[in-house]
PDB file of C-alpha atoms in Angstrom:
ATOM      1  CA  MET A   1      60.403 -68.265 -55.915  1.00 60.00           C
ATOM      2  CA  THR A   2      63.353 -70.503 -55.576  1.00 63.00           C
ATOM      3  CA  LYS A   3      65.029 -71.500 -52.348  1.00 60.00           C
ATOM      4  CA  ARG A   4      68.078 -69.563 -53.443  1.00 58.00           C
ATOM      5  CA  HIS A   5      65.958 -66.431 -53.963  1.00 53.00           C
ATOM      6  CA  ASN A   6      64.294 -66.853 -50.535  1.00 53.00           C
ATOM      7  CA  LEU A   7      67.681 -67.286 -48.882  1.00 47.00           C
ATOM      8  CA  PHE A   8      68.944 -64.140 -50.587  1.00 48.00           C
ATOM      9  CA  LEU A   9      65.923 -62.130 -49.388  1.00 45.00           C
ATOM     10  CA  CYS A  10      66.326 -63.440 -45.835  1.00 43.00           C
ATOM     11  CA  CYS A  11      70.012 -62.473 -45.803  1.00 41.00           C
ATOM     12  CA  LEU A  12      69.138 -59.017 -47.132  1.00 38.00           C
ATOM     13  CA  LEU A  13      66.520 -58.573 -44.411  1.00 43.00           C
ATOM     14  CA  VAL A  14      68.967 -59.624 -41.675  1.00 44.00           C
ATOM     15  CA  ILE A  15      71.638 -57.215 -42.968  1.00 49.00           C
ATOM     16  CA  PHE A  16      69.117 -54.368 -43.130  1.00 49.00           C
ATOM     17  CA  THR A  17      67.888 -55.057 -39.588  1.00 46.00           C
ATOM     18  CA  LEU A  18      71.410 -55.218 -38.146  1.00 44.00           C
ATOM     19  CA  THR A  19      72.519 -52.079 -39.982  1.00 43.00           C
ATOM     20  CA  THR A  20      69.487 -50.120 -38.804  1.00 43.00           C
ATOM     21  CA  GLY A  21      70.082 -51.220 -35.196  1.00 45.00           C
ATOM     22  CA  ILE A  22      73.764 -50.284 -35.352  1.00 41.00           C
ATOM     23  CA  VAL A  23      73.024 -46.863 -36.850  1.00 42.00           C
ATOM     24  CA  PHE A  24      70.388 -46.183 -34.170  1.00 43.00           C
ATOM     25  CA  ALA A  25      72.758 -47.265 -31.389  1.00 43.00           C
ATOM     26  CA  GLN A  26      75.538 -45.051 -32.736  1.00 40.00           C
ATOM     27  CA  ASN A  27      73.252 -42.039 -33.054  1.00 47.00           C
ATOM     28  CA  ALA A  28      71.821 -42.474 -29.578  1.00 53.00           C
ATOM     29  CA  ASN A  29      75.245 -43.063 -27.976  1.00 68.00           C
ATOM     30  CA  ASN A  30      77.188 -40.229 -29.624  1.00 87.00           C
ATOM     31  CA  ASP A  31      74.478 -37.637 -29.657  1.00 97.00           C
ATOM     32  CA  PRO A  32      75.276 -33.937 -30.101  1.00 98.00           C
ATOM     33  CA  ALA A  33      72.879 -33.096 -27.246  1.00 98.00           C
ATOM     34  CA  GLU A  34      75.261 -34.720 -24.758  1.00 98.00           C
ATOM     35  CA  GLY A  35      77.732 -32.495 -22.948  1.00 98.00           C
ATOM     36  CA  TYR A  36      77.775 -29.372 -20.829  1.00 98.00           C
ATOM     37  CA  TRP A  37      75.359 -26.542 -21.569  1.00 98.00           C
ATOM     38  CA  LYS A  38      74.845 -23.152 -19.964  1.00 97.00           C
ATOM     39  CA  SER A  39      71.332 -21.788 -19.696  1.00 95.00           C
ATOM     40  CA  ILE A  40      71.103 -18.066 -20.359  1.00 92.00           C
ATOM     41  CA  ASP A  41      68.541 -15.538 -19.075  1.00 90.00           C
ATOM     42  CA  GLU A  42      66.943 -14.052 -22.213  1.00 87.00           C
ATOM     43  CA  LYS A  43      66.531 -10.603 -20.633  1.00 90.00           C
ATOM     44  CA  THR A  44      69.894 -10.112 -18.919  1.00 94.00           C
ATOM     45  CA  GLY A  45      72.148 -12.403 -20.949  1.00 92.00           C
ATOM     46  CA  GLU A  46      73.511 -13.810 -17.679  1.00 94.00           C
ATOM     47  CA  ILE A  47      74.221 -17.493 -17.131  1.00 95.00           C
ATOM     48  CA  THR A  48      71.497 -18.990 -14.934  1.00 95.00           C
ATOM     49  CA  GLY A  49      73.051 -22.431 -14.625  1.00 97.00           C
ATOM     50  CA  VAL A  50      75.203 -25.123 -16.174  1.00 98.00           C
ATOM     51  CA  TRP A  51      73.715 -28.489 -17.093  1.00 98.00           C
ATOM     52  CA  LYS A  52      75.356 -31.828 -17.740  1.00 98.00           C
ATOM     53  CA  ILE A  53      73.286 -33.649 -20.374  1.00 98.00           C
ATOM     54  CA  TYR A  54      73.888 -37.377 -20.794  1.00 98.00           C
ATOM     55  CA  ILE A  55      72.406 -40.618 -22.062  1.00 98.00           C
ATOM     56  CA  ASN A  56      71.774 -43.016 -19.198  1.00 97.00           C
ATOM     57  CA  THR A  57      72.028 -46.814 -19.310  1.00 96.00           C
ATOM     58  CA  ASP A  58      68.311 -46.964 -20.170  1.00 97.00           C
ATOM     59  CA  LYS A  59      69.156 -45.124 -23.465  1.00 97.00           C
ATOM     60  CA  LEU A  60      67.120 -42.090 -22.378  1.00 98.00           C
ATOM     61  CA  LEU A  61      68.424 -38.535 -22.043  1.00 98.00           C
ATOM     62  CA  TYR A  62      68.907 -36.931 -18.621  1.00 98.00           C
ATOM     63  CA  GLY A  63      70.241 -33.621 -17.363  1.00 98.00           C
ATOM     64  CA  GLU A  64      71.613 -32.397 -14.059  1.00 98.00           C
ATOM     65  CA  LEU A  65      72.425 -28.908 -12.936  1.00 98.00           C
ATOM     66  CA  VAL A  66      76.098 -28.905 -11.967  1.00 98.00           C
ATOM     67  CA  TRP A  67      76.569 -25.193 -11.233  1.00 98.00           C
ATOM     68  CA  ILE A  68      74.367 -22.209 -10.417  1.00 97.00           C
ATOM     69  CA  PRO A  69      75.825 -18.718  -9.919  1.00 97.00           C
ATOM     70  CA  ASN A  70      76.031 -17.547  -6.314  1.00 96.00           C
ATOM     71  CA  LYS A  71      74.464 -20.747  -4.962  1.00 95.00           C
ATOM     72  CA  ASP A  72      75.901 -23.007  -2.294  1.00 97.00           C
ATOM     73  CA  PRO A  73      76.351 -26.437  -3.949  1.00 97.00           C
ATOM     74  CA  ARG A  74      74.776 -28.062  -0.864  1.00 97.00           C
ATOM     75  CA  THR A  75      71.475 -26.183  -1.258  1.00 97.00           C
ATOM     76  CA  LEU A  76      68.447 -28.457  -1.110  1.00 97.00           C
ATOM     77  CA  ALA A  77      65.528 -28.264  -3.554  1.00 96.00           C
ATOM     78  CA  GLU A  78      63.177 -27.480  -0.663  1.00 96.00           C
ATOM     79  CA  VAL A  79      60.387 -26.147  -2.910  1.00 96.00           C
ATOM     80  CA  CYS A  80      60.087 -29.463  -4.786  1.00 95.00           C
ATOM     81  CA  THR A  81      57.348 -30.842  -2.565  1.00 92.00           C
ATOM     82  CA  GLN A  82      54.839 -31.842  -5.268  1.00 86.00           C
ATOM     83  CA  VAL A  83      55.983 -35.483  -5.306  1.00 85.00           C
ATOM     84  CA  SER A  84      52.642 -36.822  -6.563  1.00 85.00           C
ATOM     85  CA  LYS A  85      52.712 -34.354  -9.487  1.00 85.00           C
ATOM     86  CA  TYR A  86      56.161 -35.367 -10.734  1.00 88.00           C
ATOM     87  CA  ASP A  87      55.839 -37.914 -13.503  1.00 83.00           C
ATOM     88  CA  GLU A  88      58.236 -40.851 -13.300  1.00 89.00           C
ATOM     89  CA  ILE A  89      61.015 -39.136 -11.318  1.00 93.00           C
ATOM     90  CA  PRO A  90      64.209 -41.139 -11.791  1.00 93.00           C
ATOM     91  CA  PHE A  91      65.148 -41.324  -8.133  1.00 92.00           C
ATOM     92  CA  SER A  92      63.563 -42.486  -4.930  1.00 89.00           C
ATOM     93  CA  GLY A  93      62.643 -40.340  -2.006  1.00 88.00           C
ATOM     94  CA  ASN A  94      61.402 -36.811  -1.622  1.00 91.00           C
ATOM     95  CA  PRO A  95      62.836 -34.384  -4.223  1.00 94.00           C
ATOM     96  CA  ALA A  96      62.759 -31.608  -1.591  1.00 95.00           C
ATOM     97  CA  GLU A  97      65.455 -33.505   0.323  1.00 95.00           C
ATOM     98  CA  ARG A  98      67.840 -33.646  -2.656  1.00 96.00           C
ATOM     99  CA  THR A  99      70.400 -31.047  -3.602  1.00 97.00           C
ATOM    100  CA  VAL A 100      69.576 -28.692  -6.464  1.00 97.00           C
ATOM    101  CA  LEU A 101      72.890 -29.675  -8.032  1.00 97.00           C
ATOM    102  CA  ASN A 102      73.653 -33.173  -9.311  1.00 97.00           C
ATOM    103  CA  THR A 103      70.033 -34.353  -9.323  1.00 97.00           C
ATOM    104  CA  PRO A 104      68.460 -35.371 -12.657  1.00 97.00           C
ATOM    105  CA  TRP A 105      65.808 -32.655 -12.982  1.00 97.00           C
ATOM    106  CA  LEU A 106      65.647 -33.209 -16.754  1.00 97.00           C
ATOM    107  CA  TYR A 107      64.782 -36.829 -17.351  1.00 97.00           C
ATOM    108  CA  LYS A 108      63.547 -39.674 -19.527  1.00 97.00           C
ATOM    109  CA  LEU A 109      63.667 -37.882 -22.885  1.00 98.00           C
ATOM    110  CA  GLN A 110      63.223 -40.313 -25.754  1.00 97.00           C
ATOM    111  CA  PHE A 111      65.462 -40.441 -28.818  1.00 98.00           C
ATOM    112  CA  LYS A 112      63.801 -39.264 -32.037  1.00 97.00           C
ATOM    113  CA  SER A 113      66.818 -38.536 -34.246  1.00 97.00           C
ATOM    114  CA  ALA A 114      70.391 -37.310 -33.782  1.00 97.00           C
ATOM    115  CA  GLY A 115      70.180 -34.249 -31.546  1.00 97.00           C
ATOM    116  CA  GLU A 116      66.428 -34.513 -31.062  1.00 98.00           C
ATOM    117  CA  TRP A 117      64.905 -35.905 -27.868  1.00 98.00           C
ATOM    118  CA  LYS A 118      61.214 -35.606 -26.982  1.00 97.00           C
ATOM    119  CA  GLN A 119      58.505 -36.684 -24.537  1.00 95.00           C
ATOM    120  CA  GLY A 120      60.544 -36.148 -21.404  1.00 96.00           C
ATOM    121  CA  HIS A 121      60.142 -34.201 -18.197  1.00 96.00           C
ATOM    122  CA  ILE A 122      61.812 -31.348 -16.380  1.00 96.00           C
ATOM    123  CA  ILE A 123      61.351 -30.060 -12.851  1.00 96.00           C
ATOM    124  CA  ASP A 124      62.361 -26.484 -12.147  1.00 94.00           C
ATOM    125  CA  PRO A 125      64.141 -26.792  -8.788  1.00 94.00           C
ATOM    126  CA  SER A 126      63.805 -23.051  -8.174  1.00 92.00           C
ATOM    127  CA  ASP A 127      60.006 -23.189  -7.924  1.00 94.00           C
ATOM    128  CA  GLY A 128      59.150 -26.913  -7.903  1.00 95.00           C
ATOM    129  CA  ASN A 129      57.072 -26.831 -11.096  1.00 94.00           C
ATOM    130  CA  HIS A 130      56.968 -29.842 -13.444  1.00 95.00           C
ATOM    131  CA  TYR A 131      56.908 -29.486 -17.231  1.00 96.00           C
ATOM    132  CA  TYR A 132      57.023 -31.803 -20.206  1.00 96.00           C
ATOM    133  CA  CYS A 133      60.078 -31.174 -22.321  1.00 96.00           C
ATOM    134  CA  GLY A 134      62.153 -31.898 -25.345  1.00 97.00           C
ATOM    135  CA  VAL A 135      65.556 -30.785 -26.565  1.00 98.00           C
ATOM    136  CA  THR A 136      66.866 -30.183 -30.059  1.00 98.00           C
ATOM    137  CA  TYR A 137      70.481 -29.598 -31.059  1.00 98.00           C
ATOM    138  CA  LYS A 138      70.653 -26.919 -33.756  1.00 96.00           C
ATOM    139  CA  ASP A 139      73.549 -24.840 -35.066  1.00 95.00           C
ATOM    140  CA  GLY A 140      75.827 -25.718 -32.140  1.00 96.00           C
ATOM    141  CA  LYS A 141      73.225 -24.822 -29.526  1.00 97.00           C
ATOM    142  CA  LEU A 142      70.649 -26.787 -27.571  1.00 98.00           C
ATOM    143  CA  VAL A 143      67.033 -25.634 -27.646  1.00 97.00           C
ATOM    144  CA  MET A 144      65.160 -26.821 -24.559  1.00 96.00           C
ATOM    145  CA  ARG A 145      61.374 -26.609 -24.790  1.00 96.00           C
ATOM    146  CA  GLY A 146      59.371 -26.845 -21.588  1.00 94.00           C
ATOM    147  CA  SER A 147      55.594 -27.066 -21.804  1.00 95.00           C
ATOM    148  CA  LEU A 148      52.462 -27.650 -19.788  1.00 93.00           C
ATOM    149  CA  ASP A 149      51.145 -30.154 -22.337  1.00 88.00           C
ATOM    150  CA  LYS A 150      52.775 -33.288 -23.761  1.00 85.00           C
ATOM    151  CA  ARG A 151      52.705 -31.946 -27.325  1.00 79.00           C
ATOM    152  CA  GLY A 152      54.673 -28.818 -26.456  1.00 78.00           C
ATOM    153  CA  TRP A 153      52.104 -26.291 -27.585  1.00 83.00           C
ATOM    154  CA  LEU A 154      51.760 -24.414 -24.269  1.00 91.00           C
ATOM    155  CA  GLY A 155      55.244 -23.512 -23.162  1.00 93.00           C
ATOM    156  CA  ARG A 156      58.427 -21.723 -23.997  1.00 92.00           C
ATOM    157  CA  SER A 157      61.841 -22.484 -25.378  1.00 93.00           C
ATOM    158  CA  GLN A 158      65.253 -21.573 -24.066  1.00 93.00           C
ATOM    159  CA  THR A 159      68.490 -21.727 -26.043  1.00 95.00           C
ATOM    160  CA  TRP A 160      71.450 -23.181 -24.196  1.00 97.00           C
ATOM    161  CA  GLU A 161      75.053 -22.648 -25.241  1.00 98.00           C
ATOM    162  CA  SER A 162      77.868 -25.166 -25.073  1.00 98.00           C
ATOM    163  CA  ILE A 163      80.503 -24.832 -22.352  1.00 98.00           C
ATOM    164  CA  SER A 164      83.696 -26.851 -22.050  1.00 98.00           C
ATOM    165  CA  GLN A 165      84.300 -29.345 -19.277  1.00 97.00           C
ATOM    166  CA  ALA A 166      87.390 -27.336 -18.234  1.00 98.00           C
ATOM    167  CA  GLU A 167      85.250 -24.200 -17.801  1.00 98.00           C
ATOM    168  CA  VAL A 168      82.705 -26.189 -15.795  1.00 98.00           C
ATOM    169  CA  GLU A 169      85.392 -27.636 -13.526  1.00 98.00           C
ATOM    170  CA  LYS A 170      86.729 -24.111 -12.908  1.00 98.00           C
ATOM    171  CA  LEU A 171      83.247 -22.795 -11.994  1.00 97.00           C
ATOM    172  CA  ILE A 172      82.668 -25.722  -9.630  1.00 97.00           C
ATOM    173  CA  ALA A 173      86.090 -25.298  -7.983  1.00 97.00           C
ATOM    174  CA  GLU A 174      85.436 -21.571  -7.455  1.00 97.00           C
ATOM    175  CA  ALA A 175      82.004 -22.274  -5.941  1.00 97.00           C
ATOM    176  CA  ASN A 176      83.430 -24.943  -3.653  1.00 97.00           C
ATOM    177  CA  ALA A 177      86.165 -22.546  -2.476  1.00 97.00           C
ATOM    178  CA  THR A 178      83.630 -19.745  -1.916  1.00 97.00           C
ATOM    179  CA  TYR A 179      81.434 -21.993   0.260  1.00 97.00           C
ATOM    180  CA  GLY A 180      84.283 -23.792   2.062  1.00 96.00           C
ATOM    181  CA  ILE A 181      83.752 -27.171   0.422  1.00 95.00           C
ATOM    182  CA  LYS A 182      86.794 -29.409   0.017  1.00 89.00           C
TER     183      LYS A 182
END
């Protein structure tokens, strides 16, 4: 091979590496899983909560409950006492002393492809149980899979529907007014 040929191959490799990194960064930063999602009870069809899903500075996916029907926004997650059983919680202190709302109960999901995040964790603040989880954006909805095992074989899925930020702000304002929060 000539020096010119080697230089050409090196340039091609650099361009490929940069392009791949840029595409990955764009996919991870503008992911369709990000946004506001309402979880729905499969039996009643009622909204059980609204989640804010976002990519944190560590490039991992997180989710916080921002509204729960008929729940005082100041309610603590008192049942979340299994601190030693919670893998890699993204905050310090006792989870039972944190509010149910605005705490990252869904955390550290890893990017697999646009709209697909796996190998994360979720804590159910209503009963304190920890599950492994993943989320997949499909047909305008978000499928959240919680499982007892890391591979996702022993668990169940829940389909979450998109909700606008304006709707979320209205729900939060109504809850704050109901519970005397200014």
